[in-house]
PDB file of C-alpha atoms in Angstrom:
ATOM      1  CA  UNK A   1     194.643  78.966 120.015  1.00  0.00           C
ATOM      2  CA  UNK A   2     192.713  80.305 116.938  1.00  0.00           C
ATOM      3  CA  UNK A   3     191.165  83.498 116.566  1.00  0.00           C
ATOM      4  CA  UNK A   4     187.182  83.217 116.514  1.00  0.00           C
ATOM      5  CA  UNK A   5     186.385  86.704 117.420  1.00  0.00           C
ATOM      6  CA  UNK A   6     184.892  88.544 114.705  1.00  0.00           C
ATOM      7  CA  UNK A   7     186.251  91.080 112.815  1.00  0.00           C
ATOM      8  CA  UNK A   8     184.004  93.786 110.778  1.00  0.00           C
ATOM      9  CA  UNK A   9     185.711  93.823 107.525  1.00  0.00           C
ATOM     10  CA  UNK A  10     184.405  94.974 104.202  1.00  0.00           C
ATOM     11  CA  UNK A  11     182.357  92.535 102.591  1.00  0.00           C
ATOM     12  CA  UNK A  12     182.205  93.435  98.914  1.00  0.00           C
ATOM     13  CA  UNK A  13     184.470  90.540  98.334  1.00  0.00           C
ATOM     14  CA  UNK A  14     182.137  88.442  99.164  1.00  0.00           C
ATOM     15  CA  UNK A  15     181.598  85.535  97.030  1.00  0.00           C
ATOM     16  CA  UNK A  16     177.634  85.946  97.546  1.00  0.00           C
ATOM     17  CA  UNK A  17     177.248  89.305  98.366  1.00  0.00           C
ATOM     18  CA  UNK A  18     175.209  90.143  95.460  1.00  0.00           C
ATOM     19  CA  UNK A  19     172.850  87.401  96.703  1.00  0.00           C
ATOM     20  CA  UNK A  20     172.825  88.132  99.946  1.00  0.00           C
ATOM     21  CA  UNK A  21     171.895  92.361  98.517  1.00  0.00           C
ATOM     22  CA  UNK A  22     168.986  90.705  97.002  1.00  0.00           C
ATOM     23  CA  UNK A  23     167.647  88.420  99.552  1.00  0.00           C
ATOM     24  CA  UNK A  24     168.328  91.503 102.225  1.00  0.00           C
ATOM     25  CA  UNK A  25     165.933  93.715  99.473  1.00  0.00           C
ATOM     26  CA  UNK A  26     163.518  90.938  98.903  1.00  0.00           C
ATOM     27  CA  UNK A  27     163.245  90.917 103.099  1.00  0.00           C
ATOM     28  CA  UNK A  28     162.859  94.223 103.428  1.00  0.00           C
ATOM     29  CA  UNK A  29     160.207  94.797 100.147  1.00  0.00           C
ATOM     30  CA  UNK A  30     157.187  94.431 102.144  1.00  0.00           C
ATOM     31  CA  UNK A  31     158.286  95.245 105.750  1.00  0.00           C
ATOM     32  CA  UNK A  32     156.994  99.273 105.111  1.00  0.00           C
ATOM     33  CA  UNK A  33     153.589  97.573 105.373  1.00  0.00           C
ATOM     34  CA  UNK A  34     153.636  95.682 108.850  1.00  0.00           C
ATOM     35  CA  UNK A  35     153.546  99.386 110.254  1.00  0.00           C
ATOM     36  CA  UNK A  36     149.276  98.510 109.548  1.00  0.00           C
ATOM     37  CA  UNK A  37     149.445  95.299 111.276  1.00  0.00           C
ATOM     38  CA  UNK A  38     149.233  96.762 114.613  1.00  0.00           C
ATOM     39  CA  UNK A  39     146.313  99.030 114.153  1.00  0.00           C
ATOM     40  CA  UNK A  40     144.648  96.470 112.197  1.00  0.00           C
ATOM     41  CA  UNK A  41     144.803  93.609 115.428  1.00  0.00           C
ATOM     42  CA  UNK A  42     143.603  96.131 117.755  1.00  0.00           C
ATOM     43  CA  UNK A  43     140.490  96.664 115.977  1.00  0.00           C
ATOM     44  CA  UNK A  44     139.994  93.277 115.692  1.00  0.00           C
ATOM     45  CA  UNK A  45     141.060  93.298 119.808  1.00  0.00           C
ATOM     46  CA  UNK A  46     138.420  95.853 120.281  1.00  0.00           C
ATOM     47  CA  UNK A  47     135.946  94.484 118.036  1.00  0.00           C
ATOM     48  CA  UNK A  48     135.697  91.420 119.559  1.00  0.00           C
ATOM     49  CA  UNK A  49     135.378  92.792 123.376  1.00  0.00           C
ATOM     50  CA  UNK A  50     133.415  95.678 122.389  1.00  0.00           C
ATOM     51  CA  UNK A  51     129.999  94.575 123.755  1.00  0.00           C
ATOM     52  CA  UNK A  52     131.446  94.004 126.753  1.00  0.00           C
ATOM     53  CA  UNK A  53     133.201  97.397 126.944  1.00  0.00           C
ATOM     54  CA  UNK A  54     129.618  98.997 125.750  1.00  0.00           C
ATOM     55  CA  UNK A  55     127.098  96.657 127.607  1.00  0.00           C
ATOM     56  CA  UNK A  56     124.803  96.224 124.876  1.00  0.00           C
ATOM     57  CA  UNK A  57     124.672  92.558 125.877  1.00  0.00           C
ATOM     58  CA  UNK A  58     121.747  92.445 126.947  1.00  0.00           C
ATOM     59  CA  UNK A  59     120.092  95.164 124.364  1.00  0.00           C
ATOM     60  CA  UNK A  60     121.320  93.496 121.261  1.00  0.00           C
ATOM     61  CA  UNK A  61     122.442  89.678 122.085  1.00  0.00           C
ATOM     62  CA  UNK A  62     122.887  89.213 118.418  1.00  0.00           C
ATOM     63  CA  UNK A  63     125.256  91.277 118.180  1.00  0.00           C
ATOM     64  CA  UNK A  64     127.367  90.030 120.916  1.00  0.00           C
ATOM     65  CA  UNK A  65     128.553  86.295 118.981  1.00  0.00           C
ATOM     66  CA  UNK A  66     128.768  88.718 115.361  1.00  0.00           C
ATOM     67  CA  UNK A  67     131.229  91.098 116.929  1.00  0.00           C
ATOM     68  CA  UNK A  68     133.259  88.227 118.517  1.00  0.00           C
ATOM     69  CA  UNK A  69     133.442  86.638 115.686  1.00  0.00           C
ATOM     70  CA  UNK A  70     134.566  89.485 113.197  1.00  0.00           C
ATOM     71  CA  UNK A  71     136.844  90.669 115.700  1.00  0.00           C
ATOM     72  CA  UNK A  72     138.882  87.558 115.987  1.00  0.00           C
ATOM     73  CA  UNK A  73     138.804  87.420 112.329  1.00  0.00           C
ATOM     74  CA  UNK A  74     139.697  91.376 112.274  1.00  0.00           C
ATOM     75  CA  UNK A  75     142.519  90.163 114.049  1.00  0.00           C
ATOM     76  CA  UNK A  76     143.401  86.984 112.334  1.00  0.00           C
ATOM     77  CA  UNK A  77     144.369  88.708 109.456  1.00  0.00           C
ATOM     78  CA  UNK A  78     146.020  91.153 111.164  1.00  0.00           C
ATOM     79  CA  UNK A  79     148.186  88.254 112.290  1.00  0.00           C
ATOM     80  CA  UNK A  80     148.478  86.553 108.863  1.00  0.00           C
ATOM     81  CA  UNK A  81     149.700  90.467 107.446  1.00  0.00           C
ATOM     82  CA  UNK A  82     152.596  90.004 110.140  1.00  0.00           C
ATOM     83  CA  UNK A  83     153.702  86.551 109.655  1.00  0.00           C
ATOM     84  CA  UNK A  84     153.396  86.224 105.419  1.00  0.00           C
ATOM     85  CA  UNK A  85     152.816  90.066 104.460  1.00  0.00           C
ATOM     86  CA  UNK A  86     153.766  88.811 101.053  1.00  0.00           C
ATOM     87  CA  UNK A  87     150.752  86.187 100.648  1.00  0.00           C
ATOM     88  CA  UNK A  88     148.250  88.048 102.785  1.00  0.00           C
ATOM     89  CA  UNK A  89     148.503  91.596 101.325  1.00  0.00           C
ATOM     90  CA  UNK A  90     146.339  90.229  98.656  1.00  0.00           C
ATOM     91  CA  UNK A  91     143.718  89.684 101.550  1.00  0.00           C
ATOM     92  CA  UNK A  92     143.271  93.213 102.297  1.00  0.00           C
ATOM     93  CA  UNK A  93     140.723  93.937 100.458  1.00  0.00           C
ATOM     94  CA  UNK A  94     138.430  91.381 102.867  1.00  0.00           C
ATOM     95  CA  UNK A  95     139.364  93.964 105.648  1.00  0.00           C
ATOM     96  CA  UNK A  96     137.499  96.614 103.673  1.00  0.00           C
ATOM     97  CA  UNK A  97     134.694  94.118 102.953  1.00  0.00           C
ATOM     98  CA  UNK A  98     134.491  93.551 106.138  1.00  0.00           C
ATOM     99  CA  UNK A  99     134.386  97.135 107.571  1.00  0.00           C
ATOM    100  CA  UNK A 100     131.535  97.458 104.858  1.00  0.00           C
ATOM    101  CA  UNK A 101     129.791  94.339 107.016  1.00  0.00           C
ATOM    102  CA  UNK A 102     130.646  95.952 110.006  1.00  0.00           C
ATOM    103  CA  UNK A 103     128.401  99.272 109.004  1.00  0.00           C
ATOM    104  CA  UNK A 104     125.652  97.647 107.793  1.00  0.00           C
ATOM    105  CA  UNK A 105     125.349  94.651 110.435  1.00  0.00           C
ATOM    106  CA  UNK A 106     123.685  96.429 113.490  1.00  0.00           C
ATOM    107  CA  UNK A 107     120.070  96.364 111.019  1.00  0.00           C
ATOM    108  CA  UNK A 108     121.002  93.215 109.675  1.00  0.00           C
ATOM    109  CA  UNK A 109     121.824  91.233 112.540  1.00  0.00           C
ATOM    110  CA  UNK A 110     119.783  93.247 115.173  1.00  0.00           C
ATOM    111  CA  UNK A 111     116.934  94.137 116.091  1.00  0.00           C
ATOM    112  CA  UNK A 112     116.166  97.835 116.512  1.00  0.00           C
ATOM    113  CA  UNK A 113     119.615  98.884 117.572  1.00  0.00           C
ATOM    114  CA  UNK A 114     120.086 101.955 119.895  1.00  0.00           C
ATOM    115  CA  UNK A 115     122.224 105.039 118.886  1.00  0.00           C
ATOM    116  CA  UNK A 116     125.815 103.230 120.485  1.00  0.00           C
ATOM    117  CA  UNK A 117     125.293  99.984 119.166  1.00  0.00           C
ATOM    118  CA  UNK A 118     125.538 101.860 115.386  1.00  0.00           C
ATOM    119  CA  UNK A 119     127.547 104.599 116.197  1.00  0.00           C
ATOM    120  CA  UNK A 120     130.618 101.687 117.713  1.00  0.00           C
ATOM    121  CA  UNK A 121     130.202  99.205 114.446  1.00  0.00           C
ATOM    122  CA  UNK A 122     130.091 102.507 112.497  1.00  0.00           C
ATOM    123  CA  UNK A 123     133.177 103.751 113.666  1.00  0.00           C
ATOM    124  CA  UNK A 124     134.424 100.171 113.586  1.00  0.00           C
ATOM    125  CA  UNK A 125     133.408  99.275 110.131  1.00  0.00           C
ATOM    126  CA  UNK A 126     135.062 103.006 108.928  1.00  0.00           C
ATOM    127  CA  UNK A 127     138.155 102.058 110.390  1.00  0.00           C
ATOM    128  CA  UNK A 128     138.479  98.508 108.993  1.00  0.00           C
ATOM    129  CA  UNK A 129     137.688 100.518 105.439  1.00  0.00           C
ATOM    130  CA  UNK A 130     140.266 102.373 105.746  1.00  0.00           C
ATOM    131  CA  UNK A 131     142.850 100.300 107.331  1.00  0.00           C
ATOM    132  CA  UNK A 132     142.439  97.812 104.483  1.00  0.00           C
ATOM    133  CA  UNK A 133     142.622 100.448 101.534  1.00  0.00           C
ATOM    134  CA  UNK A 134     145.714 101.585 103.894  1.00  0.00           C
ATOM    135  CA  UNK A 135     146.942  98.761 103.511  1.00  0.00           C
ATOM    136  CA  UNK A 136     146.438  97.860 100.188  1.00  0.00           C
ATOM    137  CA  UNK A 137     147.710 100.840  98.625  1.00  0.00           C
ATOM    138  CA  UNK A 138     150.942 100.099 100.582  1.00  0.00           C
ATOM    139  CA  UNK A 139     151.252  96.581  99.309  1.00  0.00           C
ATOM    140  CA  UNK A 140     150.173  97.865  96.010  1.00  0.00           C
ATOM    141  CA  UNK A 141     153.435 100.492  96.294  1.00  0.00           C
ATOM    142  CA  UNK A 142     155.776  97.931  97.598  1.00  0.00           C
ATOM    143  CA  UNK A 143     155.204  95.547  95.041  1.00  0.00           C
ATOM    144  CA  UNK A 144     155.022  97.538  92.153  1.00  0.00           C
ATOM    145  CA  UNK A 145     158.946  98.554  92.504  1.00  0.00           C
ATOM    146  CA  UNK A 146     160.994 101.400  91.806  1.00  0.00           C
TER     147      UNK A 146
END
């Protein structure tokens, strides 16, 4: 019977091994940035669910559909960073434009909003600022090399 059981040798006689160095490297490049990814969904997560969590339902039913909305897109991306960080780091930046959107919306999309209406898409918007420029600067790092 033949042996099948695998045996840990070196492998720096590997036909391919310099290949396989740079394809483990290429794998790896952008991988420091998918530590953001999390943070980034569950902002989106709480985005979405946050009228709920705040009842301002009833106080500001505009707001209810906009927050939904950005959330799930908030957390879309989030998503996309995960599964293709190397195509969607670029998108970053629409994270920060969208915590800008976030700040701002309560006066644009409501109608006299009450102090914990702004104060959540405040804190919300912040975040989404600075989770984007987080991760931006990290893609920016990771691609630019040694």
């Amino acid at each position: 019977m033949a042996n099948v059981s695998p045996t840990r040798g070196d492998i720096t006689s590997h036909p391919d091994v310099s290949e396989m160095r740079d394809r483990y490297a290429r794998m790896l490049g952008g991988r420091d940035v998918t530590l953001l990814d999390g943070p980034v969904f569950l902002l989106g997560l709480y985005c979405a669910v946050s009228p709920w969590i705040l009842h301002y339902t009833t106080s500001q039913p505009a707001l209810v559909p906009h927050n939904l909305v950005v959330g799930i897109a908030i957390g879309l991306l989030a998503l996309g960073f995960t599964r293709a960080p190397e195509r969607m780091y670029g998108l970053s930046w629409a994270c920060c434009a969208i915590g800008v959107w976030m700040i701002i919306a309560p006066w644009v999309v409501g109608d006299s909003p009450d102090a914990g209406v702004v104060v959540n898409n405040i804190i919300i918007g912040a975040l989404a600022v600075i989770l984007g420029l987080m991760c931006a600067g990290t893609a920016a790092k990771s691609t630019s090399g040694p």
